[in-house]
Amino acid sequence: MVEQTRQNWDFRRFLDTLGFFGEIPFIGSFTWLQKLLGMKDDAILDSPNSPGVVLVAGATGGVGKRVVQRLHQQGIPVRGLVRNAQRGRELLGDEVDLVEADITLPETLTPKVFENIRAVICCTGTRVQPVEGDTPSREKYYQGVKFYLPEVAETPEYIEYQGVKNLVNAAKPYLKQRQNEKMIFDFRQPMPNFNSLWGAVDDVVMGGVSESGIRQISGAALFEGNVSTANSGGFASVRTRPLDQPLDLSDYEGIELRVRGDGNRYKFILRGDDRWDGISYCYSFDTVYNIWMTVRIPFAELIPNFRTKTIETAEPFPAATVTAFQLMLSKFEYDGELNPTFSAGGFRLELETMKAYGGPPLPQFIMISSAGVTRPGKPGLNLEDEPPAVRMNDQLGGILTWKLAGEDSVRESGVPYTVVRPCALTEDAGGKVLERDRGDTIKGQCSRNDIAQLCINLLNAPEDTNTTFEVREK
Ligand SMILES: NC(=O)c1ccc[n+]([C@@H]2O[C@H](COP(=O)([O-])OP(=O)(O)OC[C@H]3O[C@@H](n4cnc5c(N)ncnc54)[C@H](OP(=O)(O)O)[C@@H]3O)[C@@H](O)[C@H]2O)c1
């Protein structure tokens, strides 16, 4: 039933609202003051935050162990694939999840290896050693610059080609299920700046008496309040202050909410500029009483609005500059239409997460190959100038030829990939600038530390999906 009464308007709450959002009537925005006071919006998670485990094959190797250690230190769930778990434990400690398998033996690549993975970093390689022998910790192999006459201790065809092919094909069914999404708010975790970022914007701003708020409860955020139609009002909402740094979500399709409501129809609203009362882009969604549900809001279906009036001439939502998020319960839909499920009174909507979904594919199989893989047998090549692996490809069991075949199996797999071809690997501390090239002509060296970090960075680099490149230190 619609209330027609007039009630006392709470001027204090009106001022509080405008104050929180950095607006004073007739004077305008004072967000500069809030910025000066250090009110930051770092409750926003601006790193891609795909769930799942990163599987590192070759986790006992020079690069592989560094990838595992770094991921672990960075709090990214990681699992090491090792041929020998005891050796893995000695190298990586007890905290890291390890699984025993041999990529040349498909029967060892069991579901347990791939459980809940989001990506694979493949650091495997044929064991190469000096003909004269090496120490147990392979010092001569790892130093990477002084030349020792090398030999292969295993068959490259099996490891570089068959093994890599086995691994990518076995991983494929598990990797297909992953979507590229970006977590914006994870309300399941405590957020220190929650209260300085989110505030209520109820119809008090136009004389109404509805009252709402949002707060963190255990495992969710709760938007609740009381909506009243007194004083010609009829909406309650919560909104973020204008973000210091607009979010660029232009690579994504829309926003996904995980909510539990009360049967009401709510509005989700985005803004693309920092005006307090500018165009809002709205999407209405229905909730089911006490049921958790996932709501997808495609940017393309947002309705441009100015105070519930549709702006036919507005540009599509500018997803490259997202400045504010808002949730609303309103008596009004758009252009004078009424919300069909609206009734005045108490309401509650819980939120677990707010994500951007439908982003470009991220690399999900990152393979460390080698510079030089296309050079053996290349006409006009001066072998004297080439690194040992190229010069001695035949003596080394065609190691580079089989690496190239392994790369091909990754490129043909249909899994979003990146193939990294490093020049000679060293044990240097790293921290050097890496330069990339294509065409497989460069020579040089790079630190295993830097290559490990590069592989980790690639997990979040959609621009590198389905690319192959050589790399060396500048
Ligand atoms: N050395 C260089 O200058 C250079 C230059 C360019 C590219 N690369 C390539 O870069 C990659 C990483 O080099 P790195 O020095 O880190 O190599 P590495 O220390 O020899 O490590 C190779 C890893 O692969 C694992 N592995 C071998 N066969 C396997 C199998 N069948 N199943 C499961 N795991 C297996 C090894 O496990 P175990 O511990 O059980 O043996 C080891 O963990 C390699 O592909 C290498 O060829 C090297």
XYZ file of C-alpha atoms and ligand atoms in Angstrom:
522
model
C 0.000 0.000 0.000
C 1.283 3.470 -0.852
C 1.795 5.845 2.073
C 0.619 9.395 1.377
C 1.632 10.908 4.690
C 4.024 13.748 5.348
C 6.647 13.102 7.954
C 9.387 15.133 9.548
C 12.350 15.396 7.270
C 15.754 14.723 8.820
C 17.903 17.641 7.668
C 20.882 16.359 9.648
C 20.870 13.051 7.721
C 20.580 14.987 4.479
C 23.753 16.930 5.337
C 25.517 13.766 6.478
C 24.798 12.135 3.134
C 26.073 15.057 1.136
C 29.069 15.391 3.404
C 30.010 11.737 3.020
C 29.899 11.933 -0.744
C 31.833 15.188 -0.891
C 28.998 17.434 -2.002
C 27.577 20.561 -0.384
C 24.520 22.110 -2.012
C 25.390 25.197 -4.057
C 29.105 24.770 -3.363
C 29.526 21.400 -4.976
C 32.191 18.816 -4.541
C 34.807 18.836 -1.830
C 36.201 15.420 -2.647
C 39.612 17.143 -2.865
C 39.376 17.617 0.909
C 38.600 13.966 1.487
C 41.576 13.059 -0.682
C 43.722 15.424 1.338
C 42.540 13.688 4.480
C 43.684 10.388 3.052
C 40.311 8.723 2.551
C 41.283 6.125 0.002
C 39.263 3.549 -1.880
C 41.731 0.726 -1.475
C 38.951 -1.630 -0.422
C 38.705 -2.230 -4.166
C 40.596 -5.267 -5.332
C 42.235 -4.150 -8.519
C 44.205 -7.268 -9.337
C 42.683 -10.053 -11.366
C 41.802 -12.541 -8.750
C 40.907 -15.775 -10.455
C 40.307 -18.570 -8.019
C 42.152 -21.844 -8.347
C 45.559 -23.379 -8.088
C 48.579 -22.797 -10.328
C 50.174 -26.123 -11.234
C 53.937 -25.887 -11.743
C 55.435 -28.805 -13.664
C 59.165 -29.263 -13.153
C 58.913 -27.832 -9.630
C 62.314 -29.248 -8.633
C 64.059 -27.492 -11.525
C 66.055 -24.272 -11.499
C 63.196 -22.125 -12.788
C 60.347 -24.311 -11.503
C 61.378 -24.140 -7.841
C 61.577 -20.351 -8.065
C 58.117 -20.141 -9.607
C 56.718 -22.283 -6.793
C 58.519 -20.345 -4.055
C 57.443 -16.972 -5.420
C 53.808 -17.987 -5.888
C 53.755 -19.405 -2.386
C 55.300 -16.235 -0.931
C 52.759 -14.121 -2.818
C 49.910 -16.137 -1.305
C 48.823 -17.570 -4.655
C 47.643 -21.184 -4.340
C 50.276 -23.374 -5.998
C 50.885 -27.099 -6.552
C 54.220 -28.501 -7.635
C 54.334 -31.465 -10.007
C 57.475 -33.430 -9.187
C 58.882 -36.770 -10.224
C 60.179 -37.435 -6.766
C 58.189 -36.106 -3.809
C 61.017 -36.589 -1.314
C 63.349 -34.483 -3.430
C 60.542 -31.964 -3.841
C 60.082 -31.700 -0.074
C 63.818 -31.246 0.498
C 63.877 -28.376 -1.961
C 60.530 -26.729 -1.314
C 59.714 -27.501 2.305
C 56.604 -28.977 3.888
C 54.159 -26.143 3.302
C 53.883 -26.434 -0.446
C 51.324 -28.750 -2.043
C 53.210 -31.348 -4.104
C 51.955 -34.069 -6.388
C 54.055 -36.871 -7.823
C 53.786 -37.493 -11.573
C 55.891 -37.990 -14.682
C 54.747 -36.116 -17.755
C 56.033 -38.885 -20.023
C 53.690 -41.367 -18.297
C 50.061 -40.354 -18.993
C 48.748 -42.805 -16.387
C 50.410 -40.693 -13.670
C 48.579 -37.546 -14.793
C 45.550 -38.317 -12.649
C 42.632 -35.994 -11.700
C 44.401 -35.323 -8.386
C 47.190 -33.554 -10.289
C 44.745 -31.116 -11.891
C 42.175 -30.676 -9.148
C 40.914 -27.077 -9.061
C 43.699 -25.699 -11.269
C 43.401 -22.405 -13.083
C 46.719 -22.494 -14.967
C 49.824 -24.578 -15.621
C 53.366 -23.235 -15.734
C 55.471 -25.843 -17.481
C 59.142 -25.608 -16.467
C 60.130 -29.159 -17.361
C 63.180 -29.919 -19.433
C 65.476 -32.755 -20.390
C 68.316 -33.164 -17.946
C 71.472 -31.796 -19.601
C 74.822 -32.262 -17.875
C 78.516 -31.786 -18.566
C 80.104 -34.864 -20.151
C 82.765 -34.602 -17.434
C 80.049 -34.896 -14.753
C 78.482 -32.403 -12.325
C 77.980 -31.998 -8.578
C 74.762 -33.374 -6.978
C 73.334 -29.846 -6.950
C 74.240 -29.396 -10.636
C 76.475 -26.339 -10.179
C 78.051 -26.590 -13.595
C 74.695 -26.835 -15.359
C 73.179 -23.996 -13.403
C 75.990 -21.454 -13.784
C 74.916 -21.142 -17.404
C 77.785 -19.119 -18.917
C 81.041 -21.116 -18.779
C 80.972 -23.789 -21.464
C 81.169 -27.426 -20.446
C 80.747 -29.980 -23.187
C 77.134 -31.090 -22.586
C 75.242 -34.315 -23.015
C 71.619 -35.274 -22.446
C 70.863 -37.702 -19.638
C 67.350 -38.450 -20.913
C 65.520 -38.692 -24.240
C 64.363 -35.219 -25.355
C 61.636 -36.580 -27.609
C 59.862 -38.032 -24.575
C 60.158 -35.024 -22.283
C 60.151 -32.011 -24.599
C 57.531 -33.311 -27.009
C 55.526 -36.317 -25.743
C 55.601 -35.155 -22.130
C 54.538 -31.581 -22.832
C 51.829 -32.814 -25.172
C 50.577 -35.263 -22.521
C 50.530 -32.501 -19.924
C 48.639 -29.895 -21.933
C 46.074 -32.415 -23.145
C 45.525 -33.849 -19.677
C 45.147 -30.337 -18.211
C 42.808 -29.101 -20.928
C 39.462 -30.385 -19.561
C 40.199 -28.762 -16.197
C 41.355 -25.452 -17.632
C 38.372 -25.016 -19.933
C 36.044 -24.345 -17.044
C 37.857 -21.192 -15.953
C 36.521 -17.727 -16.762
C 38.579 -14.601 -16.693
C 37.082 -12.434 -14.034
C 38.245 -9.582 -11.843
C 37.185 -9.398 -8.229
C 36.081 -5.878 -7.343
C 34.689 -6.407 -3.841
C 35.064 -9.588 -1.862
C 32.712 -8.862 1.021
C 33.443 -12.292 2.511
C 36.732 -10.871 3.802
C 36.923 -7.996 6.288
C 37.641 -4.727 4.447
C 39.379 -2.081 6.539
C 38.080 0.820 4.434
C 34.567 -0.432 3.908
C 32.939 2.300 5.977
C 34.836 5.123 4.323
C 33.934 3.890 0.851
C 30.262 2.904 1.103
C 27.516 5.179 2.347
C 23.756 5.562 2.183
C 21.964 7.743 -0.367
C 18.306 7.549 0.579
C 15.387 9.670 -0.564
C 16.294 12.013 2.285
C 18.267 13.869 -0.405
C 14.929 14.973 -1.869
C 12.861 15.306 1.289
C 11.957 11.669 1.915
C 12.330 9.643 5.094
C 13.563 6.225 3.906
C 16.621 5.045 5.775
C 19.203 2.414 4.889
C 22.806 1.422 5.353
C 25.359 -1.175 4.479
C 27.718 -2.962 6.842
C 29.931 -6.003 6.882
C 28.562 -9.036 8.672
C 30.164 -12.445 8.872
C 30.973 -13.523 5.296
C 28.951 -10.833 3.500
C 27.898 -7.207 3.301
C 24.348 -6.420 4.348
C 22.319 -3.658 2.697
C 19.232 -3.181 4.835
C 16.821 -0.550 5.952
C 13.347 0.746 5.739
C 11.889 2.299 2.629
C 8.983 4.674 2.908
C 6.904 6.538 0.351
C 6.158 9.390 2.773
C 6.946 12.913 1.519
C 6.756 11.626 -2.094
C 9.854 9.503 -1.493
C 10.321 5.834 -2.111
C 13.928 4.785 -2.426
C 16.835 3.681 -0.302
C 20.312 3.028 -1.620
C 23.973 2.580 -0.813
C 26.724 3.895 -3.016
C 30.494 4.139 -3.114
C 32.141 7.527 -2.977
C 33.663 8.473 -6.354
C 36.730 6.268 -6.764
C 40.107 8.025 -6.631
C 41.151 6.025 -9.661
C 38.317 5.086 -12.045
C 38.334 1.379 -12.812
C 38.945 0.287 -16.372
C 36.586 -2.624 -16.966
C 36.439 -2.162 -20.735
C 37.874 -5.633 -21.340
C 34.988 -7.243 -19.452
C 31.387 -7.990 -20.394
C 29.680 -6.941 -17.201
C 29.364 -7.241 -13.439
C 28.465 -10.386 -11.545
C 26.892 -10.161 -8.096
C 26.478 -12.943 -5.583
C 23.425 -11.971 -3.523
C 20.805 -13.256 -1.131
C 17.698 -11.110 -1.044
C 14.192 -10.992 0.272
C 12.097 -11.284 -2.891
C 12.364 -7.577 -3.762
C 13.450 -6.204 -7.137
C 16.624 -4.146 -6.668
C 18.589 -1.868 -8.936
C 22.314 -2.102 -9.544
C 23.740 1.197 -10.704
C 27.081 2.162 -12.212
C 28.494 5.566 -12.991
C 31.091 6.530 -15.533
C 31.925 10.035 -14.346
C 32.480 11.629 -10.958
C 29.399 13.830 -10.961
C 27.204 13.368 -7.933
C 24.013 13.723 -9.908
C 25.073 12.716 -13.411
C 23.886 9.883 -15.627
C 23.413 6.621 -13.793
C 23.452 3.319 -15.655
C 20.879 0.985 -14.138
C 19.885 -2.647 -14.214
C 16.963 -4.116 -12.271
C 17.196 -7.607 -10.852
C 14.780 -9.769 -8.914
C 15.736 -11.676 -5.802
C 14.182 -14.801 -4.319
C 13.491 -14.807 -0.599
C 16.464 -16.180 1.347
C 18.161 -17.828 -1.661
C 21.764 -17.159 -2.711
C 21.906 -16.343 -6.394
C 24.340 -15.134 -9.044
C 23.204 -12.094 -10.995
C 24.973 -11.125 -14.212
C 24.653 -7.548 -15.366
C 25.950 -7.094 -18.921
C 27.264 -3.561 -19.507
C 25.352 -3.608 -22.792
C 22.048 -3.955 -20.913
C 22.521 -1.033 -18.519
C 19.845 1.627 -18.952
C 21.194 5.206 -18.986
C 19.113 7.255 -16.588
C 18.815 10.665 -15.109
C 16.659 10.546 -11.969
C 14.743 7.487 -13.333
C 14.187 9.080 -16.756
C 15.790 7.106 -19.565
C 18.239 9.122 -21.647
C 17.721 7.739 -25.124
C 20.608 9.725 -26.534
C 23.185 8.677 -23.939
C 26.354 6.910 -25.001
C 26.706 3.247 -23.990
C 28.138 2.790 -20.501
C 31.779 3.976 -20.430
C 33.241 0.812 -18.897
C 36.774 2.237 -19.176
C 36.042 4.767 -16.412
C 33.885 3.184 -13.724
C 33.622 5.692 -10.901
C 30.921 4.426 -8.551
C 28.776 1.425 -7.615
C 25.308 1.643 -6.117
C 22.543 -0.690 -4.943
C 19.001 0.576 -4.618
C 15.530 -0.460 -3.615
C 13.081 1.901 -5.276
C 9.381 2.241 -5.758
C 10.179 3.476 -9.248
C 11.421 1.642 -12.289
C 12.073 3.878 -15.307
C 10.079 6.649 -16.987
C 7.208 6.667 -14.505
C 6.850 2.877 -14.337
C 6.542 1.370 -10.876
C 8.616 -1.467 -9.472
C 6.083 -4.360 -9.697
C 7.309 -6.120 -6.561
C 7.693 -3.002 -4.401
C 6.155 -2.657 -0.989
C 7.176 -0.110 1.613
C 8.844 -1.347 4.790
C 11.910 -3.247 5.866
C 14.239 -4.964 3.401
C 17.545 -6.813 3.354
C 19.991 -7.786 0.644
C 23.220 -9.644 1.390
C 26.198 -9.519 -0.959
C 29.153 -11.857 -1.000
C 31.057 -10.651 -4.040
C 31.029 -8.148 -6.868
C 33.171 -9.133 -9.881
C 33.705 -8.101 -13.455
C 33.132 -11.137 -15.682
C 33.804 -12.086 -19.290
C 37.302 -10.648 -19.569
C 39.695 -11.613 -22.342
C 41.264 -15.050 -21.938
C 44.368 -15.186 -19.781
C 47.283 -17.492 -20.547
C 46.490 -20.823 -18.892
C 49.402 -22.899 -20.128
C 52.719 -21.097 -19.856
C 55.552 -23.097 -21.368
C 59.216 -22.371 -20.903
C 60.862 -23.365 -24.139
C 64.173 -21.987 -25.408
C 65.592 -19.402 -27.764
C 67.000 -21.199 -30.803
C 64.277 -23.810 -31.295
C 63.739 -22.849 -34.945
C 67.447 -22.501 -35.765
C 68.746 -26.064 -36.220
C 68.897 -26.731 -39.957
C 68.011 -23.143 -40.826
C 69.678 -22.228 -44.168
C 72.404 -19.579 -43.952
C 72.942 -19.917 -40.206
C 76.538 -19.456 -39.036
C 76.758 -22.180 -36.407
C 79.988 -20.701 -34.969
C 77.944 -17.741 -33.688
C 75.181 -19.836 -32.209
C 74.776 -20.985 -28.597
C 75.785 -24.587 -27.754
C 72.248 -25.958 -27.775
C 71.856 -24.864 -31.422
C 75.348 -25.952 -32.470
C 74.982 -29.334 -30.773
C 71.296 -29.987 -31.352
C 71.997 -33.340 -33.040
C 74.435 -34.536 -30.363
C 71.860 -33.516 -27.731
C 69.203 -35.803 -29.169
C 67.532 -33.025 -31.204
C 66.624 -31.239 -27.966
C 65.600 -27.976 -29.648
C 63.786 -29.769 -32.467
C 61.696 -31.646 -29.895
C 61.124 -28.480 -27.867
C 59.681 -26.882 -31.006
C 57.416 -29.915 -31.489
C 56.349 -29.531 -27.845
C 55.571 -25.845 -28.452
C 53.477 -26.840 -31.473
C 51.442 -29.256 -29.382
C 50.738 -26.428 -26.921
C 49.792 -24.001 -29.694
C 47.493 -26.605 -31.235
C 45.888 -27.640 -27.945
C 43.202 -24.975 -27.889
C 44.257 -23.969 -24.363
C 45.108 -20.235 -24.079
C 48.916 -20.330 -23.909
C 52.125 -18.315 -23.798
C 55.399 -19.830 -24.957
C 58.460 -18.147 -23.448
C 61.807 -18.796 -25.150
C 64.607 -17.630 -22.831
C 68.232 -17.243 -23.905
C 70.930 -18.881 -21.692
C 69.680 -19.169 -18.106
C 71.850 -18.013 -15.215
C 71.695 -18.134 -11.427
C 72.122 -14.345 -11.175
C 69.998 -12.478 -8.663
C 67.976 -10.957 -11.477
C 65.929 -7.796 -11.269
C 67.076 -6.939 -14.774
C 64.872 -5.496 -17.484
C 63.935 -8.240 -19.915
C 63.598 -7.542 -23.589
C 61.409 -9.601 -25.839
C 61.829 -10.434 -29.475
C 60.158 -12.485 -32.177
C 61.704 -14.300 -35.070
C 64.132 -16.391 -32.988
C 67.374 -14.611 -33.793
C 68.510 -13.104 -30.465
C 71.336 -14.371 -28.246
C 72.118 -13.451 -24.666
C 71.230 -14.542 -21.184
C 68.709 -14.062 -18.431
C 68.384 -14.922 -14.785
C 66.174 -17.844 -13.706
C 64.745 -15.508 -11.078
C 63.555 -13.079 -13.726
C 62.131 -15.835 -15.901
C 60.253 -17.249 -12.900
C 58.736 -13.829 -12.179
C 57.911 -13.310 -15.849
C 55.926 -16.572 -15.855
C 53.988 -15.437 -12.784
C 53.261 -12.070 -14.366
C 51.993 -13.801 -17.487
C 49.188 -15.395 -15.455
C 47.524 -11.975 -15.438
C 48.519 -10.759 -18.913
C 45.661 -11.169 -21.386
C 47.706 -9.241 -23.960
C 50.183 -12.147 -24.009
C 47.600 -14.864 -24.531
C 48.434 -17.101 -27.505
C 51.833 -15.548 -28.136
C 55.354 -16.947 -28.481
C 58.417 -14.807 -27.868
C 62.137 -14.926 -27.108
C 63.510 -13.095 -24.112
C 66.879 -11.902 -22.748
C 68.316 -9.336 -20.371
C 68.807 -5.882 -21.789
N 69.908 -23.956 -19.312
C 69.687 -22.984 -20.154
O 70.535 -22.136 -20.413
C 68.356 -22.890 -20.841
C 68.173 -21.915 -21.801
C 66.917 -21.778 -22.381
C 65.900 -22.604 -22.013
N 66.094 -23.583 -21.087
C 64.957 -24.415 -20.721
O 64.277 -23.796 -19.652
C 63.590 -24.773 -18.911
C 63.892 -24.607 -17.440
O 65.291 -24.754 -17.246
P 65.906 -25.215 -15.832
O 67.327 -24.859 -15.835
O 65.001 -24.765 -14.758
O 65.744 -26.806 -15.985
P 66.063 -27.925 -14.911
O 66.658 -27.332 -13.681
O 66.809 -29.016 -15.597
O 64.619 -28.456 -14.493
C 63.884 -29.323 -15.301
C 62.730 -29.838 -14.467
O 61.940 -30.702 -15.277
C 61.631 -31.844 -14.502
N 61.330 -32.964 -15.371
C 62.119 -33.506 -16.327
N 61.502 -34.543 -16.891
C 60.296 -34.670 -16.283
C 59.216 -35.567 -16.426
N 59.242 -36.549 -17.324
N 58.140 -35.409 -15.638
C 58.092 -34.424 -14.726
N 59.090 -33.548 -14.541
C 60.184 -33.674 -15.315
C 62.863 -32.074 -13.664
O 62.550 -32.918 -12.584
P 63.693 -33.766 -11.773
O 64.152 -32.855 -10.688
O 62.940 -34.938 -11.303
O 64.774 -34.092 -12.774
C 63.171 -30.660 -13.254
O 62.349 -30.308 -12.174
C 63.965 -26.110 -19.476
O 62.991 -26.538 -20.407
C 65.258 -25.797 -20.207
O 65.495 -26.682 -21.271
C 67.311 -23.732 -20.480
